[in-house]
CSV table of C-alpha atoms in Angstrom, one decimal:
chain,number,residue,atom,x,y,z
A,23,MET,CA,-56.1,-13.8,-68.4
A,24,ALA,CA,-52.4,-13.2,-68.5
A,25,ALA,CA,-50.2,-15.0,-66.1
A,26,PRO,CA,-49.0,-13.0,-63.1
A,27,VAL,CA,-45.5,-11.6,-63.4
A,28,THR,CA,-43.2,-12.5,-60.5
A,29,PRO,CA,-41.2,-9.4,-59.4
A,30,PRO,CA,-37.4,-9.7,-59.4
A,31,PRO,CA,-35.8,-10.6,-56.1
A,32,PRO,CA,-34.6,-7.6,-54.0
A,33,THR,CA,-31.1,-6.4,-54.3
A,34,TRP,CA,-29.3,-6.3,-51.0
A,35,THR,CA,-26.5,-4.1,-49.9
A,36,ALA,CA,-24.1,-4.1,-47.0
A,37,GLU,CA,-26.4,-1.7,-45.1
A,38,ASP,CA,-29.0,-4.4,-45.0
A,39,THR,CA,-26.7,-6.8,-43.2
A,40,GLU,CA,-25.2,-7.5,-39.8
A,41,GLU,CA,-22.3,-9.6,-38.4
A,42,VAL,CA,-23.3,-12.5,-36.0
A,43,ASP,CA,-21.4,-15.1,-34.0
A,44,CYS,CA,-21.9,-18.9,-33.7
A,45,CYS,CA,-25.0,-19.6,-31.6
A,46,LEU,CA,-23.1,-22.4,-29.8
A,47,CYS,CA,-19.7,-20.9,-29.2
A,48,GLY,CA,-20.2,-17.2,-29.4
A,49,VAL,CA,-17.2,-16.7,-31.8
A,50,ARG,CA,-16.9,-15.3,-35.3
A,51,GLY,CA,-16.8,-17.8,-38.1
A,52,ARG,CA,-14.1,-18.3,-40.8
A,53,LEU,CA,-15.0,-17.5,-44.3
A,54,VAL,CA,-16.1,-20.5,-46.5
A,55,HIS,CA,-17.9,-18.6,-49.4
A,56,ASP,CA,-17.8,-14.9,-50.2
A,57,LEU,CA,-21.2,-14.1,-51.6
A,58,ALA,CA,-21.1,-10.3,-51.0
A,59,PRO,CA,-22.8,-8.7,-49.2
A,60,PHE,CA,-23.2,-12.1,-47.5
A,61,GLY,CA,-20.6,-14.4,-46.1
A,62,VAL,CA,-20.9,-18.2,-45.5
A,63,VAL,CA,-18.6,-19.0,-42.5
A,64,ARG,CA,-17.7,-22.0,-40.4
A,65,CYS,CA,-17.3,-21.8,-36.6
A,66,PRO,CA,-13.6,-22.7,-35.8
A,67,SER,CA,-14.7,-24.4,-32.5
A,68,CYS,CA,-17.8,-26.5,-33.3
A,69,GLY,CA,-17.9,-26.6,-37.1
A,70,LEU,CA,-21.4,-25.1,-37.4
A,71,VAL,CA,-21.8,-23.3,-40.8
A,72,PHE,CA,-23.8,-20.1,-40.8
A,73,VAL,CA,-24.2,-16.8,-42.7
A,74,SER,CA,-22.4,-13.7,-41.5
A,75,PRO,CA,-22.9,-10.9,-42.5
A,76,ARG,CA,-26.6,-11.8,-42.9
A,77,LEU,CA,-29.8,-9.8,-43.4
A,78,ARG,CA,-30.9,-7.6,-40.5
A,79,PRO,CA,-34.3,-8.6,-39.0
A,80,GLU,CA,-36.2,-5.7,-40.8
A,81,ALA,CA,-34.7,-6.7,-44.2
A,82,LEU,CA,-35.6,-10.4,-43.5
A,83,GLN,CA,-39.1,-9.4,-42.7
A,84,ARG,CA,-39.4,-7.6,-46.1
A,85,LEU,CA,-38.2,-10.8,-47.8
A,86,TYR,CA,-40.8,-13.0,-46.1
A,87,ASP,CA,-43.6,-10.6,-46.6
A,88,ASP,CA,-43.1,-10.4,-50.3
A,89,VAL,CA,-46.2,-12.1,-51.9
A,90,GLY,CA,-43.8,-13.8,-54.4
A,91,TYR,CA,-41.8,-15.5,-51.7
A,92,PHE,CA,-43.7,-18.8,-51.7
A,93,GLU,CA,-44.9,-18.7,-55.3
A,94,GLY,CA,-42.8,-20.7,-57.7
A,95,GLY,CA,-41.0,-22.3,-54.7
A,96,VAL,CA,-42.2,-24.9,-52.3
A,97,TYR,CA,-45.8,-24.5,-53.6
A,98,GLY,CA,-44.8,-24.0,-57.2
A,99,GLY,CA,-47.3,-21.1,-57.6
A,100,ALA,CA,-50.1,-23.6,-57.1
A,101,VAL,CA,-51.8,-21.9,-54.2
A,102,ASP,CA,-53.3,-18.5,-54.4
A,103,GLY,CA,-54.7,-16.2,-51.8
A,104,GLY,CA,-58.0,-18.2,-51.4
A,105,SER,CA,-61.3,-18.5,-53.2
A,106,ALA,CA,-64.2,-16.1,-52.9
A,107,ASP,CA,-65.9,-18.4,-50.4
A,108,GLY,CA,-62.8,-18.5,-48.2
A,109,GLY,CA,-61.5,-21.9,-49.2
A,110,ALA,CA,-58.0,-22.6,-50.3
A,111,GLN,CA,-57.5,-22.7,-54.1
A,112,GLU,CA,-54.9,-25.0,-55.7
A,113,THR,CA,-54.5,-23.4,-59.1
A,114,GLY,CA,-52.2,-26.3,-60.2
A,115,ARG,CA,-53.3,-29.5,-58.5
A,116,PHE,CA,-50.8,-31.5,-60.5
A,117,ASP,CA,-48.0,-29.0,-60.3
A,118,PRO,CA,-44.9,-31.1,-59.4
A,119,ALA,CA,-44.2,-28.9,-56.4
A,120,MET,CA,-47.7,-29.6,-55.0
A,121,VAL,CA,-47.3,-33.3,-55.7
A,122,LEU,CA,-44.2,-33.3,-53.6
A,123,GLN,CA,-45.9,-31.3,-50.9
A,124,ARG,CA,-48.7,-33.9,-50.6
A,125,THR,CA,-46.1,-36.7,-50.7
A,126,TRP,CA,-44.0,-35.1,-47.9
A,127,THR,CA,-47.2,-34.3,-45.8
A,128,ALA,CA,-48.4,-37.9,-46.0
A,129,GLY,CA,-44.9,-39.3,-45.4
A,130,ARG,CA,-44.3,-37.0,-42.4
A,131,LEU,CA,-47.7,-37.8,-40.8
A,132,ALA,CA,-46.9,-41.5,-41.2
A,133,LEU,CA,-43.5,-41.0,-39.7
A,134,LEU,CA,-45.1,-39.2,-36.8
A,135,ASP,CA,-47.5,-42.1,-36.2
A,136,ARG,CA,-44.5,-44.5,-36.2
A,137,VAL,CA,-42.3,-42.6,-33.8
A,138,ARG,CA,-45.3,-41.8,-31.5
A,139,GLY,CA,-46.4,-45.4,-31.4
A,140,ARG,CA,-50.0,-44.6,-31.1
A,141,ALA,CA,-52.9,-43.1,-33.1
A,142,ALA,CA,-53.0,-39.4,-34.0
A,143,GLY,CA,-54.4,-37.2,-31.3
A,144,GLY,CA,-53.2,-34.5,-29.0
A,145,ARG,CA,-51.7,-31.1,-29.5
A,146,LEU,CA,-49.5,-30.4,-32.5
A,147,LEU,CA,-47.5,-27.2,-33.1
A,148,GLU,CA,-46.0,-26.4,-36.5
A,149,VAL,CA,-43.4,-23.6,-36.6
A,150,GLY,CA,-42.9,-22.2,-40.1
A,151,ALA,CA,-46.5,-23.1,-41.1
A,152,GLY,CA,-46.3,-21.4,-44.5
A,153,TYR,CA,-49.7,-21.4,-46.2
A,154,GLY,CA,-50.9,-24.0,-43.6
A,155,LEU,CA,-51.1,-27.1,-45.9
A,156,PHE,CA,-49.4,-29.5,-43.5
A,157,LEU,CA,-51.2,-28.0,-40.5
A,158,ASP,CA,-54.5,-28.5,-42.3
A,159,ALA,CA,-53.7,-32.1,-43.1
A,160,ALA,CA,-52.7,-32.8,-39.5
A,161,ARG,CA,-56.0,-31.3,-38.3
A,162,ARG,CA,-57.9,-33.6,-40.6
A,163,ALA,CA,-55.8,-36.5,-39.2
A,164,GLY,CA,-57.1,-35.8,-35.8
A,165,TRP,CA,-54.6,-33.4,-34.2
A,166,THR,CA,-55.5,-30.2,-32.4
A,167,THR,CA,-53.3,-27.8,-34.2
A,168,SER,CA,-51.5,-24.4,-33.7
A,169,GLY,CA,-49.0,-22.7,-36.0
A,170,VAL,CA,-46.4,-20.0,-36.1
A,171,GLU,CA,-45.4,-18.3,-39.4
A,172,LEU,CA,-43.2,-15.2,-39.9
A,173,SER,CA,-44.6,-14.4,-43.4
A,174,ARG,CA,-47.7,-12.2,-43.1
A,175,THR,CA,-48.8,-13.5,-46.5
A,176,GLY,CA,-48.5,-17.1,-45.5
A,177,ALA,CA,-50.1,-16.6,-42.0
A,178,GLN,CA,-53.0,-14.7,-43.5
A,179,HIS,CA,-53.8,-17.4,-46.0
A,180,ALA,CA,-53.6,-20.1,-43.3
A,181,VAL,CA,-56.0,-18.1,-41.1
A,182,ASP,CA,-58.4,-16.7,-43.7
A,183,ALA,CA,-58.6,-19.6,-46.3
A,184,LEU,CA,-58.1,-22.6,-44.0
A,185,ASP,CA,-59.4,-21.3,-40.7
A,186,LEU,CA,-56.3,-22.4,-38.9
A,187,ASP,CA,-54.9,-21.0,-35.6
A,188,VAL,CA,-51.6,-19.4,-36.8
A,189,PHE,CA,-49.7,-16.7,-35.1
A,190,CYS,CA,-47.7,-14.3,-37.3
A,191,GLY,CA,-44.2,-13.7,-35.9
A,192,GLN,CA,-41.3,-15.5,-34.1
A,193,LEU,CA,-41.9,-18.5,-31.9
A,194,ALA,CA,-40.6,-16.7,-28.8
A,195,ASP,CA,-43.4,-14.1,-29.2
A,196,ALA,CA,-46.3,-16.5,-29.8
A,197,PRO,CA,-49.0,-16.7,-27.1
A,198,LEU,CA,-48.9,-20.4,-26.7
A,199,THR,CA,-49.8,-22.6,-23.8
A,200,PRO,CA,-47.2,-25.3,-23.0
A,201,GLY,CA,-47.9,-29.0,-23.2
A,202,PHE,CA,-47.6,-29.8,-27.0
A,203,ASP,CA,-47.3,-33.4,-27.8
A,204,VAL,CA,-45.6,-32.7,-31.1
A,205,VAL,CA,-43.6,-29.8,-32.5
A,206,CYS,CA,-42.9,-29.8,-36.3
A,207,ALA,CA,-40.5,-27.4,-38.0
A,208,TRP,CA,-40.4,-28.2,-41.8
A,209,ASP,CA,-37.6,-26.3,-43.5
A,210,THR,CA,-37.6,-23.7,-40.7
A,211,VAL,CA,-34.6,-24.0,-38.4
A,212,GLU,CA,-32.2,-22.8,-41.2
A,213,HIS,CA,-34.2,-19.5,-41.2
A,214,VAL,CA,-34.4,-18.6,-37.5
A,215,PRO,CA,-32.2,-15.9,-35.9
A,216,ASP,CA,-30.8,-18.3,-33.3
A,217,PRO,CA,-31.4,-22.1,-33.5
A,218,LEU,CA,-30.3,-22.7,-29.9
A,219,ASP,CA,-32.9,-20.1,-28.6
A,220,PHE,CA,-35.4,-21.6,-31.0
A,221,TRP,CA,-35.1,-25.1,-29.7
A,222,ARG,CA,-35.0,-24.0,-26.1
A,223,THR,CA,-38.3,-22.2,-26.6
A,224,ALA,CA,-39.7,-25.3,-28.3
A,225,ARG,CA,-38.5,-27.4,-25.3
A,226,SER,CA,-40.3,-25.1,-22.9
A,227,LEU,CA,-43.6,-25.6,-24.8
A,228,MET,CA,-43.4,-29.4,-25.0
A,229,ALA,CA,-44.9,-32.2,-22.9
A,230,GLU,CA,-42.2,-34.4,-21.3
A,231,ASP,CA,-43.1,-37.4,-23.5
A,232,GLY,CA,-43.4,-35.2,-26.7
A,233,VAL,CA,-41.6,-35.5,-30.0
A,234,VAL,CA,-40.0,-33.1,-32.4
A,235,LEU,CA,-39.9,-33.6,-36.2
A,236,PHE,CA,-38.1,-31.3,-38.5
A,237,SER,CA,-36.4,-31.0,-41.9
A,238,THR,CA,-33.5,-28.9,-43.2
A,239,PRO,CA,-31.0,-28.9,-46.0
A,240,TYR,CA,-27.7,-30.2,-44.9
A,241,VAL,CA,-24.3,-28.8,-45.9
A,242,SER,CA,-22.5,-32.2,-45.7
A,243,SER,CA,-24.8,-33.6,-48.5
A,244,LEU,CA,-23.2,-34.7,-51.8
A,245,PRO,CA,-24.8,-31.8,-53.8
A,246,ALA,CA,-23.6,-29.2,-51.3
A,247,ARG,CA,-20.0,-30.6,-51.3
A,248,LEU,CA,-19.8,-31.0,-55.1
A,249,LEU,CA,-21.4,-27.7,-56.1
A,250,GLY,CA,-20.0,-25.2,-53.6
A,251,THR,CA,-21.4,-21.7,-54.3
A,252,ARG,CA,-23.6,-23.2,-57.1
A,253,TRP,CA,-25.5,-25.4,-54.5
A,254,TRP,CA,-29.1,-24.5,-55.2
A,255,THR,CA,-30.0,-24.5,-51.5
A,256,LEU,CA,-27.3,-22.1,-50.3
A,257,LYS,CA,-29.6,-19.1,-50.5
A,258,PRO,CA,-27.7,-16.8,-48.1
A,259,ALA,CA,-30.4,-14.2,-47.8
A,260,GLU,CA,-32.8,-16.7,-46.2
A,261,HIS,CA,-30.9,-19.9,-45.3
A,262,ILE,CA,-28.7,-18.5,-42.5
A,263,TRP,CA,-27.7,-21.7,-40.7
A,264,HIS,CA,-26.3,-24.8,-42.5
A,265,PHE,CA,-26.3,-28.0,-40.5
A,266,THR,CA,-25.0,-31.5,-40.6
A,267,PRO,CA,-26.4,-34.4,-38.6
A,268,ARG,CA,-23.6,-33.8,-36.1
A,269,THR,CA,-24.2,-30.1,-35.6
A,270,HIS,CA,-28.0,-30.7,-35.4
A,271,ALA,CA,-27.3,-33.1,-32.6
A,272,MET,CA,-25.1,-30.6,-30.8
A,273,VAL,CA,-27.6,-27.7,-31.0
A,274,LEU,CA,-30.5,-30.0,-30.0
A,275,ALA,CA,-28.5,-31.4,-27.0
A,276,ARG,CA,-27.6,-28.0,-25.7
A,277,ALA,CA,-31.4,-27.1,-25.9
A,278,GLY,CA,-32.4,-30.3,-24.0
A,279,PHE,CA,-33.2,-32.7,-26.8
A,280,ALA,CA,-31.8,-36.0,-28.0
A,281,LEU,CA,-31.6,-36.5,-31.8
A,282,THR,CA,-33.0,-40.0,-32.2
A,283,GLN,CA,-33.5,-40.5,-35.9
A,284,VAL,CA,-32.2,-39.0,-39.2
A,285,VAL,CA,-33.8,-39.7,-42.5
A,286,ARG,CA,-31.6,-38.8,-45.5
A,287,SER,CA,-32.9,-41.1,-48.3
A,288,PRO,CA,-34.6,-39.3,-51.1
A,289,LEU,CA,-36.7,-42.5,-51.5
A,290,ALA,CA,-38.4,-42.1,-48.1
A,291,PRO,CA,-41.8,-40.4,-48.5
A,292,SER,CA,-41.0,-37.9,-45.7
A,293,ASN,CA,-38.0,-36.7,-47.7
A,294,ALA,CA,-39.1,-37.7,-51.2
A,295,GLY,CA,-36.8,-36.5,-54.1
A,296,ARG,CA,-34.6,-34.4,-51.8
A,297,LEU,CA,-30.9,-35.2,-52.4
A,298,ASP,CA,-29.6,-32.5,-50.0
A,299,SER,CA,-32.1,-32.5,-47.2
A,300,LEU,CA,-32.8,-34.6,-44.1
A,301,VAL,CA,-35.7,-35.2,-41.8
A,302,GLY,CA,-34.9,-35.5,-38.1
A,303,VAL,CA,-36.7,-36.8,-35.0
A,304,ALA,CA,-35.8,-35.6,-31.5
A,305,ARG,CA,-37.2,-36.2,-28.0
A,306,PRO,CA,-36.9,-34.1,-24.8
A,307,ILE,CA,-34.1,-35.2,-22.5
A,308,PRO,CA,-35.7,-35.8,-19.0
A,309,VAL,CA,-34.8,-33.2,-16.5
């Protein structure tokens, strides 16, 4: 059987975009990179880097609903829509992307055990659940899991193939009961419309002794600084916020969290092979 052909990426125009302000300061950013029809800008007040103009919500939804969005990327084309009996199918078990996925999943679950200081168990929410692979592993490790995923393709796979509880949409719209012990957001916060609103919503859903774990690219990494517009993680259509450890701490603090740990080493299993990404741990600030 012939290999599936991945459709070309969409071509965006200025009509697909909108101007936005810094989520912390409410001011327009100063241009860093002109990637028409997008602009990468930096807030003159707090230094947060973001994309403006950026895709309008309806254009962004079309991007995430494209069946090719996950294929050839984080899953390396190794997961299809599920087998005939409803199970997940890894069509490339030894695909390098899937090896990394399994390494990150194991490393992040181990990190969670360390920062929690007790055995797995309790309620875990993953925002940006993708196909549900991390959520499925967390469930097998003993967590009671829920997920949120914007991509209809990803959410459908998580529900139909893995029998996971995953809501398709934005976190603020998800019908969730507060009291989560853990909230995870792997490579998610750089995609959300407003990171401050995102973390405030997460804070409202968490137990007071809960913990947040997340990962993002970071714009102060060596590859980002050396490569400029050639940085492979710039992706202005989808990565609309670019953080540093400092700006992560600022946004989290405004939302009621303290950033307590940052993992940047590409040798750490939770961040394996990632030269331009970090893993963060945060805890709610007592009210």
